[in-house]
Tab-separated table of N, CA and C in Angstrom:
chain	number	residue	atom	x	y	z
R	1	MET	N	0.822	-1.179	0.000
R	1	MET	CA	0.000	0.000	0.000
R	1	MET	C	0.875	1.255	0.000
R	2	VAL	N	1.858	1.278	0.870
R	2	VAL	CA	2.781	2.413	0.896
R	2	VAL	C	3.659	2.403	-0.348
R	3	PHE	N	4.017	1.196	-0.806
R	3	PHE	CA	4.846	1.079	-2.009
R	3	PHE	C	4.130	1.653	-3.227
R	4	MET	N	2.817	1.372	-3.340
R	4	MET	CA	2.056	1.912	-4.465
R	4	MET	C	1.953	3.433	-4.388
R	5	THR	N	1.845	3.962	-3.176
R	5	THR	CA	1.790	5.414	-3.008
R	5	THR	C	3.091	6.062	-3.450
R	6	ILE	N	4.209	5.478	-3.024
R	6	ILE	CA	5.516	6.006	-3.419
R	6	ILE	C	5.727	5.857	-4.919
R	7	LEU	N	5.354	4.694	-5.457
R	7	LEU	CA	5.521	4.450	-6.886
R	7	LEU	C	4.663	5.403	-7.717
R	8	SER	N	3.431	5.627	-7.277
R	8	SER	CA	2.557	6.552	-8.003
R	8	SER	C	3.066	7.981	-7.928
R	9	THR	N	3.621	8.352	-6.770
R	9	THR	CA	4.181	9.693	-6.628
R	9	THR	C	5.386	9.884	-7.541
R	10	VAL	N	6.268	8.893	-7.585
R	10	VAL	CA	7.439	8.965	-8.466
R	10	VAL	C	7.008	9.030	-9.928
R	11	PHE	N	6.020	8.217	-10.302
R	11	PHE	CA	5.526	8.230	-11.674
R	11	PHE	C	4.926	9.585	-12.029
R	12	THR	N	4.204	10.180	-11.079
R	12	THR	CA	3.603	11.485	-11.334
R	12	THR	C	4.661	12.555	-11.529
R	13	ILE	N	5.710	12.510	-10.713
R	13	ILE	CA	6.781	13.496	-10.840
R	13	ILE	C	7.496	13.355	-12.176
R	14	PHE	N	7.807	12.107	-12.568
R	14	PHE	CA	8.481	11.910	-13.843
R	14	PHE	C	7.561	12.221	-15.020
R	15	SER	N	6.248	12.036	-14.845
R	15	SER	CA	5.321	12.354	-15.931
R	15	SER	C	5.242	13.843	-16.181
R	16	THR	N	5.334	14.629	-15.117
R	16	THR	CA	5.252	16.079	-15.291
R	16	THR	C	6.480	16.667	-15.961
R	17	VAL	N	7.576	15.923	-15.985
R	17	VAL	CA	8.774	16.415	-16.674
R	17	VAL	C	8.488	16.604	-18.158
R	18	PHE	N	7.676	15.705	-18.730
R	18	PHE	CA	7.378	15.800	-20.153
R	18	PHE	C	6.494	17.000	-20.468
R	19	ALA	N	5.802	17.530	-19.473
R	19	ALA	CA	4.958	18.705	-19.704
R	19	ALA	C	5.578	19.973	-19.153
R	20	SER	N	6.857	19.919	-18.805
R	20	SER	CA	7.489	21.077	-18.175
R	20	SER	C	7.731	22.217	-19.155
R	21	PHE	N	7.684	21.938	-20.445
R	21	PHE	CA	7.951	22.985	-21.421
R	21	PHE	C	6.672	23.616	-21.952
R	22	THR	N	5.540	23.244	-21.394
R	22	THR	CA	4.271	23.829	-21.809
R	22	THR	C	3.727	24.703	-20.695
R	23	THR	N	2.981	25.706	-21.078
R	23	THR	CA	2.380	26.593	-20.082
R	23	THR	C	1.093	25.984	-19.558
R	24	VAL	N	0.855	26.099	-18.267
R	24	VAL	CA	-0.273	25.434	-17.628
R	24	VAL	C	-1.381	26.448	-17.399
R	25	ASN	N	-2.587	26.059	-17.720
R	25	ASN	CA	-3.731	26.947	-17.571
R	25	ASN	C	-4.015	27.206	-16.100
R	26	PHE	N	-4.298	28.452	-15.761
R	26	PHE	CA	-4.519	28.824	-14.362
R	26	PHE	C	-5.801	28.198	-13.811
R	27	VAL	N	-6.843	28.166	-14.616
R	27	VAL	CA	-8.113	27.608	-14.149
R	27	VAL	C	-7.978	26.118	-13.872
R	28	ILE	N	-7.268	25.409	-14.738
R	28	ILE	CA	-7.068	23.978	-14.538
R	28	ILE	C	-6.228	23.729	-13.299
R	29	SER	N	-5.252	24.575	-13.044
R	29	SER	CA	-4.411	24.409	-11.865
R	29	SER	C	-5.208	24.576	-10.582
R	30	VAL	N	-6.074	25.601	-10.538
R	30	VAL	CA	-6.894	25.810	-9.345
R	30	VAL	C	-7.892	24.671	-9.180
R	31	THR	N	-8.459	24.198	-10.291
R	31	THR	CA	-9.381	23.069	-10.224
R	31	THR	C	-8.686	21.825	-9.701
R	32	ASN	N	-7.469	21.598	-10.144
R	32	ASN	CA	-6.709	20.458	-9.647
R	32	ASN	C	-6.399	20.592	-8.168
R	33	ALA	N	-6.109	21.812	-7.726
R	33	ALA	CA	-5.847	22.027	-6.305
R	33	ALA	C	-7.082	21.731	-5.471
R	34	ILE	N	-8.250	22.131	-5.966
R	34	ILE	CA	-9.498	21.822	-5.266
R	34	ILE	C	-9.743	20.320	-5.269
R	35	GLY	N	-9.402	19.664	-6.375
R	35	GLY	CA	-9.551	18.210	-6.433
R	35	GLY	C	-8.659	17.495	-5.441
R	36	VAL	N	-7.449	18.001	-5.265
R	36	VAL	CA	-6.556	17.417	-4.262
R	36	VAL	C	-7.116	17.636	-2.868
R	37	PHE	N	-7.727	18.812	-2.648
R	37	PHE	CA	-8.347	19.071	-1.348
R	37	PHE	C	-9.513	18.117	-1.103
R	38	LEU	N	-10.316	17.846	-2.127
R	38	LEU	CA	-11.422	16.908	-1.978
R	38	LEU	C	-10.931	15.481	-1.792
R	39	ALA	N	-9.745	15.194	-2.297
R	39	ALA	CA	-9.187	13.851	-2.137
R	39	ALA	C	-8.804	13.562	-0.696
R	40	LEU	N	-8.758	14.591	0.137
R	40	LEU	CA	-8.464	14.376	1.551
R	40	LEU	C	-9.526	13.513	2.213
R	41	ASN	N	-10.747	13.558	1.698
R	41	ASN	CA	-11.824	12.788	2.307
R	41	ASN	C	-11.660	11.292	2.071
R	42	PHE	N	-10.875	10.902	1.099
R	42	PHE	CA	-10.735	9.496	0.759
R	42	PHE	C	-9.472	8.859	1.341
R	43	THR	N	-8.630	9.659	1.956
R	43	THR	CA	-7.388	9.115	2.494
R	43	THR	C	-7.606	8.594	3.898
R	44	ARG	N	-6.797	7.612	4.284
R	44	ARG	CA	-6.959	6.989	5.592
R	44	ARG	C	-5.717	7.108	6.455
R	45	THR	N	-4.571	6.919	5.871
R	45	THR	CA	-3.353	6.906	6.675
R	45	THR	C	-2.887	8.322	6.969
R	46	THR	N	-2.110	8.470	8.010
R	46	THR	CA	-1.595	9.784	8.402
R	46	THR	C	-0.628	10.321	7.359
R	47	PHE	N	0.157	9.438	6.751
R	47	PHE	CA	1.121	9.868	5.738
R	47	PHE	C	0.411	10.478	4.542
R	48	GLN	N	-0.643	9.827	4.088
R	48	GLN	CA	-1.376	10.341	2.939
R	48	GLN	C	-2.098	11.636	3.276
R	49	PHE	N	-2.626	11.726	4.492
R	49	PHE	CA	-3.309	12.951	4.898
R	49	PHE	C	-2.350	14.137	4.888
R	50	LEU	N	-1.167	13.957	5.467
R	50	LEU	CA	-0.177	15.030	5.476
R	50	LEU	C	0.310	15.343	4.068
R	51	PHE	N	0.458	14.301	3.245
R	51	PHE	CA	0.929	14.499	1.873
R	51	PHE	C	-0.048	15.359	1.076
R	52	PHE	N	-1.337	15.010	1.130
R	52	PHE	CA	-2.326	15.769	0.376
R	52	PHE	C	-2.532	17.159	0.967
R	53	PHE	N	-2.422	17.296	2.295
R	53	PHE	CA	-2.579	18.607	2.920
R	53	PHE	C	-1.470	19.553	2.473
R	54	LEU	N	-0.225	19.072	2.518
R	54	LEU	CA	0.896	19.904	2.090
R	54	LEU	C	0.857	20.167	0.590
R	55	MET	N	0.454	19.162	-0.175
R	55	MET	CA	0.395	19.315	-1.622
R	55	MET	C	-0.667	20.343	-2.016
R	56	TYR	N	-1.809	20.334	-1.315
R	56	TYR	CA	-2.877	21.287	-1.638
R	56	TYR	C	-2.446	22.710	-1.325
R	57	ASN	N	-1.908	22.934	-0.143
R	57	ASN	CA	-1.505	24.288	0.241
R	57	ASN	C	-0.377	24.800	-0.652
R	58	TYR	N	0.625	23.965	-0.910
R	58	TYR	CA	1.747	24.370	-1.747
R	58	TYR	C	1.277	24.662	-3.164
R	59	HIS	N	0.388	23.830	-3.655
R	59	HIS	CA	-0.078	23.986	-5.032
R	59	HIS	C	-0.847	25.292	-5.208
R	60	LEU	N	-1.779	25.570	-4.304
R	60	LEU	CA	-2.620	26.748	-4.459
R	60	LEU	C	-1.823	28.034	-4.298
R	61	ILE	N	-0.956	28.087	-3.304
R	61	ILE	CA	-0.140	29.285	-3.087
R	61	ILE	C	0.806	29.509	-4.259
R	62	PHE	N	1.438	28.428	-4.725
R	62	PHE	CA	2.383	28.552	-5.824
R	62	PHE	C	1.675	28.933	-7.122
R	63	THR	N	0.465	28.425	-7.332
R	63	THR	CA	-0.281	28.762	-8.540
R	63	THR	C	-0.689	30.226	-8.553
R	64	LEU	N	-1.172	30.726	-7.420
R	64	LEU	CA	-1.525	32.148	-7.341
R	64	LEU	C	-0.301	33.036	-7.531
R	65	LEU	N	0.819	32.629	-6.947
R	65	LEU	CA	2.051	33.397	-7.107
R	65	LEU	C	2.492	33.427	-8.563
R	66	LEU	N	2.443	32.282	-9.228
R	66	LEU	CA	2.861	32.222	-10.623
R	66	LEU	C	1.922	32.996	-11.541
R	67	PHE	N	0.651	33.071	-11.169
R	67	PHE	CA	-0.298	33.824	-11.985
R	67	PHE	C	0.094	35.298	-12.051
R	68	PHE	N	0.441	35.882	-10.905
R	68	PHE	CA	0.843	37.287	-10.881
R	68	PHE	C	2.240	37.481	-11.475
R	69	ILE	N	3.122	36.523	-11.265
R	69	ILE	CA	4.461	36.630	-11.839
R	69	ILE	C	4.399	36.573	-13.360
R	70	ARG	N	3.540	35.706	-13.897
R	70	ARG	CA	3.385	35.646	-15.347
R	70	ARG	C	2.839	36.957	-15.907
R	71	PHE	N	1.908	37.559	-15.180
R	71	PHE	CA	1.349	38.831	-15.638
R	71	PHE	C	2.425	39.910	-15.687
R	72	ILE	N	3.254	39.968	-14.662
R	72	ILE	CA	4.328	40.967	-14.615
R	72	ILE	C	5.354	40.702	-15.710
R	73	PHE	N	5.742	39.425	-15.863
R	73	PHE	CA	6.740	39.107	-16.877
R	73	PHE	C	6.200	39.280	-18.292
R	74	SER	N	4.902	39.050	-18.482
R	74	SER	CA	4.343	39.285	-19.811
R	74	SER	C	4.357	40.775	-20.151
R	75	PHE	N	4.138	41.616	-19.145
R	75	PHE	CA	4.238	43.063	-19.370
R	75	PHE	C	5.675	43.461	-19.694
R	76	ILE	N	6.627	42.887	-18.958
R	76	ILE	CA	8.040	43.177	-19.228
R	76	ILE	C	8.437	42.654	-20.607
R	77	TYR	N	7.918	41.484	-20.959
R	77	TYR	CA	8.270	40.869	-22.239
R	77	TYR	C	7.832	41.735	-23.414
R	78	PHE	N	6.639	42.300	-23.323
R	78	PHE	CA	6.126	43.100	-24.427
R	78	PHE	C	6.595	44.544	-24.385
R	79	THR	N	7.350	44.920	-23.379
R	79	THR	CA	7.815	46.309	-23.311
R	79	THR	C	9.331	46.431	-23.361
R	80	PHE	N	10.040	45.744	-22.455
R	80	PHE	CA	11.469	46.024	-22.316
R	80	PHE	C	12.359	44.835	-22.678
R	81	PHE	N	12.568	43.934	-21.752
R	81	PHE	CA	13.606	42.915	-21.892
R	81	PHE	C	12.990	41.583	-22.314
R	82	LYS	N	13.036	41.322	-23.594
R	82	LYS	CA	12.390	40.114	-24.100
R	82	LYS	C	13.152	38.851	-23.706
R	83	PHE	N	14.449	38.868	-23.835
R	83	PHE	CA	15.228	37.661	-23.549
R	83	PHE	C	15.188	37.298	-22.068
R	84	ALA	N	15.382	38.285	-21.199
R	84	ALA	CA	15.371	38.024	-19.752
R	84	ALA	C	13.997	37.567	-19.286
R	85	ALA	N	12.958	38.186	-19.813
R	85	ALA	CA	11.607	37.798	-19.424
R	85	ALA	C	11.294	36.384	-19.885
R	86	ARG	N	11.740	36.038	-21.087
R	86	ARG	CA	11.499	34.687	-21.589
R	86	ARG	C	12.260	33.652	-20.769
R	87	LEU	N	13.470	33.991	-20.349
R	87	LEU	CA	14.247	33.076	-19.518
R	87	LEU	C	13.577	32.851	-18.163
R	88	PHE	N	13.114	33.931	-17.534
R	88	PHE	CA	12.435	33.796	-16.250
R	88	PHE	C	11.104	33.065	-16.395
R	89	GLN	N	10.407	33.312	-17.489
R	89	GLN	CA	9.158	32.603	-17.728
R	89	GLN	C	9.397	31.111	-17.878
R	90	PHE	N	10.478	30.743	-18.535
R	90	PHE	CA	10.792	29.329	-18.692
R	90	PHE	C	11.037	28.664	-17.343
R	91	VAL	N	11.751	29.359	-16.457
R	91	VAL	CA	12.031	28.802	-15.127
R	91	VAL	C	10.746	28.636	-14.335
R	92	PHE	N	9.887	29.635	-14.359
R	92	PHE	CA	8.651	29.548	-13.592
R	92	PHE	C	7.672	28.557	-14.206
R	93	LEU	N	7.664	28.438	-15.527
R	93	LEU	CA	6.813	27.434	-16.154
R	93	LEU	C	7.311	26.034	-15.845
R	94	LEU	N	8.623	25.894	-15.724
R	94	LEU	CA	9.184	24.603	-15.344
R	94	LEU	C	8.732	24.222	-13.943
R	95	CYS	N	8.742	25.189	-13.031
R	95	CYS	CA	8.268	24.928	-11.672
R	95	CYS	C	6.766	24.705	-11.652
R	96	ASP	N	6.052	25.435	-12.488
R	96	ASP	CA	4.597	25.317	-12.513
R	96	ASP	C	4.154	23.961	-13.024
R	97	ALA	N	4.916	23.389	-13.948
R	97	ALA	CA	4.553	22.078	-14.467
R	97	ALA	C	4.641	21.011	-13.388
R	98	PHE	N	5.569	21.186	-12.453
R	98	PHE	CA	5.678	20.237	-11.359
R	98	PHE	C	4.574	20.433	-10.330
R	99	CYS	N	3.946	21.603	-10.330
R	99	CYS	CA	2.921	21.901	-9.323
R	99	CYS	C	1.518	21.822	-9.892
R	100	SER	N	1.367	21.486	-11.154
R	100	SER	CA	0.047	21.478	-11.770
R	100	SER	C	-0.493	20.067	-11.918
R	101	THR	N	-0.068	19.188	-11.060
R	101	THR	CA	-0.453	17.788	-11.172
R	101	THR	C	-1.553	17.468	-10.177
R	102	PHE	N	-2.592	16.858	-10.675
R	102	PHE	CA	-3.643	16.356	-9.798
R	102	PHE	C	-3.373	14.880	-9.552
R	103	PHE	N	-3.179	14.538	-8.306
R	103	PHE	CA	-2.795	13.178	-7.957
R	103	PHE	C	-3.761	12.652	-6.908
R	104	LEU	N	-4.346	11.501	-7.165
R	104	LEU	CA	-5.328	10.920	-6.256
R	104	LEU	C	-4.978	9.468	-6.013
R	105	ASN	N	-4.970	9.078	-4.760
R	105	ASN	CA	-4.656	7.705	-4.398
R	105	ASN	C	-5.692	7.223	-3.407
R	106	LEU	N	-6.375	6.146	-3.735
R	106	LEU	CA	-7.391	5.577	-2.864
R	106	LEU	C	-6.917	4.216	-2.377
R	107	ASN	N	-7.034	3.995	-1.094
R	107	ASN	CA	-6.672	2.710	-0.517
R	107	ASN	C	-7.886	2.127	0.194
R	108	ALA	N	-8.334	0.980	-0.244
R	108	ALA	CA	-9.464	0.296	0.387
R	108	ALA	C	-9.042	-1.138	0.669
R	109	GLY	N	-8.488	-1.359	1.836
R	109	GLY	CA	-8.019	-2.697	2.176
R	109	GLY	C	-6.810	-3.067	1.359
R	110	SER	N	-6.946	-4.109	0.550
R	110	SER	CA	-5.832	-4.545	-0.289
R	110	SER	C	-5.920	-3.980	-1.700
R	111	LEU	N	-6.904	-3.145	-1.960
R	111	LEU	CA	-7.074	-2.563	-3.291
R	111	LEU	C	-6.403	-1.200	-3.341
R	112	ASP	N	-5.473	-1.048	-4.238
R	112	ASP	CA	-4.770	0.220	-4.423
R	112	ASP	C	-5.212	0.827	-5.750
R	113	LEU	N	-5.770	1.996	-5.677
R	113	LEU	CA	-6.254	2.685	-6.865
R	113	LEU	C	-5.539	4.022	-6.977
R	114	SER	N	-4.826	4.220	-8.056
R	114	SER	CA	-4.085	5.467	-8.236
R	114	SER	C	-4.512	6.126	-9.537
R	115	PHE	N	-4.605	7.427	-9.503
R	115	PHE	CA	-5.038	8.202	-10.656
R	115	PHE	C	-4.226	9.486	-10.714
R	116	SER	N	-3.602	9.744	-11.815
R	116	SER	CA	-2.827	10.973	-11.972
R	116	SER	C	-3.259	11.674	-13.254
R	117	PHE	N	-3.315	12.993	-13.189
R	117	PHE	CA	-3.819	13.773	-14.313
R	117	PHE	C	-3.102	15.119	-14.367
R	118	PHE	N	-2.681	15.511	-15.514
R	118	PHE	CA	-2.237	16.887	-15.690
R	118	PHE	C	-2.525	17.332	-17.118
R	119	CYS	N	-2.746	18.597	-17.263
R	119	CYS	CA	-3.189	19.135	-18.540
R	119	CYS	C	-2.483	20.456	-18.799
R	120	SER	N	-2.280	20.758	-20.039
R	120	SER	CA	-1.665	22.029	-20.408
R	120	SER	C	-2.621	22.810	-21.293
R	121	SER	N	-2.352	24.079	-21.436
R	121	SER	CA	-3.239	24.937	-22.212
R	121	SER	C	-3.104	24.700	-23.711
R	122	PHE	N	-2.117	23.923	-24.127
R	122	PHE	CA	-1.975	23.599	-25.540
R	122	PHE	C	-2.857	22.433	-25.956
R	123	GLY	N	-3.625	21.894	-25.034
R	123	GLY	CA	-4.518	20.798	-25.348
R	123	GLY	C	-3.901	19.434	-25.160
R	124	LEU	N	-2.732	19.365	-24.557
R	124	LEU	CA	-2.097	18.077	-24.308
R	124	LEU	C	-2.595	17.535	-22.974
R	125	VAL	N	-3.248	16.400	-23.014
R	125	VAL	CA	-3.808	15.803	-21.807
R	125	VAL	C	-3.144	14.454	-21.593
R	126	PHE	N	-2.624	14.248	-20.416
R	126	PHE	CA	-1.987	12.991	-20.067
R	126	PHE	C	-2.728	12.405	-18.871
R	127	ILE	N	-3.268	11.221	-19.033
R	127	ILE	CA	-4.011	10.566	-17.960
R	127	ILE	C	-3.382	9.207	-17.704
R	128	SER	N	-3.162	8.903	-16.461
R	128	SER	CA	-2.648	7.594	-16.086
R	128	SER	C	-3.566	7.005	-15.036
R	129	PHE	N	-4.000	5.778	-15.260
R	129	PHE	CA	-4.930	5.122	-14.349
R	129	PHE	C	-4.433	3.704	-14.103
R	130	SER	N	-4.294	3.327	-12.865
R	130	SER	CA	-3.803	1.985	-12.564
R	130	SER	C	-4.540	1.423	-11.363
R	131	VAL	N	-4.852	0.125	-11.436
R	131	VAL	CA	-5.520	-0.586	-10.350
R	131	VAL	C	-4.658	-1.775	-9.980
R	132	SER	N	-4.430	-1.962	-8.701
R	132	SER	CA	-3.626	-3.082	-8.237
R	132	SER	C	-4.344	-3.753	-7.074
R	133	LEU	N	-4.594	-5.033	-7.193
R	133	LEU	CA	-5.239	-5.806	-6.137
R	133	LEU	C	-4.236	-6.817	-5.625
R	134	ASN	N	-3.822	-6.647	-4.370
R	134	ASN	CA	-2.748	-7.475	-3.829
R	134	ASN	C	-3.177	-8.916	-3.600
R	135	ALA	N	-4.456	-9.143	-3.320
R	135	ALA	CA	-4.903	-10.490	-2.975
R	135	ALA	C	-4.847	-11.428	-4.176
R	136	THR	N	-5.240	-10.934	-5.346
R	136	THR	CA	-5.280	-11.790	-6.531
R	136	THR	C	-4.221	-11.425	-7.560
R	137	SER	N	-3.351	-10.503	-7.219
R	137	SER	CA	-2.275	-10.057	-8.109
R	137	SER	C	-2.817	-9.507	-9.425
R	138	LEU	N	-3.922	-8.797	-9.349
R	138	LEU	CA	-4.502	-8.169	-10.524
R	138	LEU	C	-3.878	-6.794	-10.718
R	139	ASP	N	-3.373	-6.555	-11.901
R	139	ASP	CA	-2.740	-5.270	-12.199
R	139	ASP	C	-3.307	-4.755	-13.510
R	140	LEU	N	-3.992	-3.646	-13.458
R	140	LEU	CA	-4.609	-3.052	-14.631
R	140	LEU	C	-4.128	-1.621	-14.762
R	141	SER	N	-3.615	-1.272	-15.909
R	141	SER	CA	-3.120	0.090	-16.110
R	141	SER	C	-3.718	0.663	-17.386
R	142	PHE	N	-4.020	1.942	-17.353
R	142	PHE	CA	-4.597	2.636	-18.489
R	142	PHE	C	-3.904	3.978	-18.645
R	143	SER	N	-3.489	4.286	-19.842
R	143	SER	CA	-2.852	5.577	-20.097
R	143	SER	C	-3.432	6.168	-21.371
R	144	PHE	N	-3.667	7.460	-21.345
R	144	PHE	CA	-4.229	8.172	-22.483
R	144	PHE	C	-3.357	9.372	-22.792
R	145	PHE	N	-2.938	9.492	-24.053
R	145	PHE	CA	-2.097	10.616	-24.456
R	145	PHE	C	-2.793	11.377	-25.565
């Protein structure tokens, strides 16, 4: 159960690397943060509760911060320093891609259900869905690109 949580977290982090060069929609990011907050109702262990609590707070604060930073840098980009603004935008978009992930993990006895989702404003949607049942060794995975 803990192994699946760690494995799903690692998979989610590595999956967001592929979307690090795309800009993330602000509305989708806030929606994902709310989804992570709602996922708190389905968690049981203390580790998962703390994980989702920290992930929700970090995600929402970082998303709001990046929203205003993008606005300032877009103004700078269209007025003064195009190269510097583009470089800073790339760094913040790289960080934003790591924070725009909606990750949900449900544990019901021996059934481990993990779901990860992230989306970009360019229309690229990556969905990963996996079910693992420890009692019968059933492993089902679904991915959509």
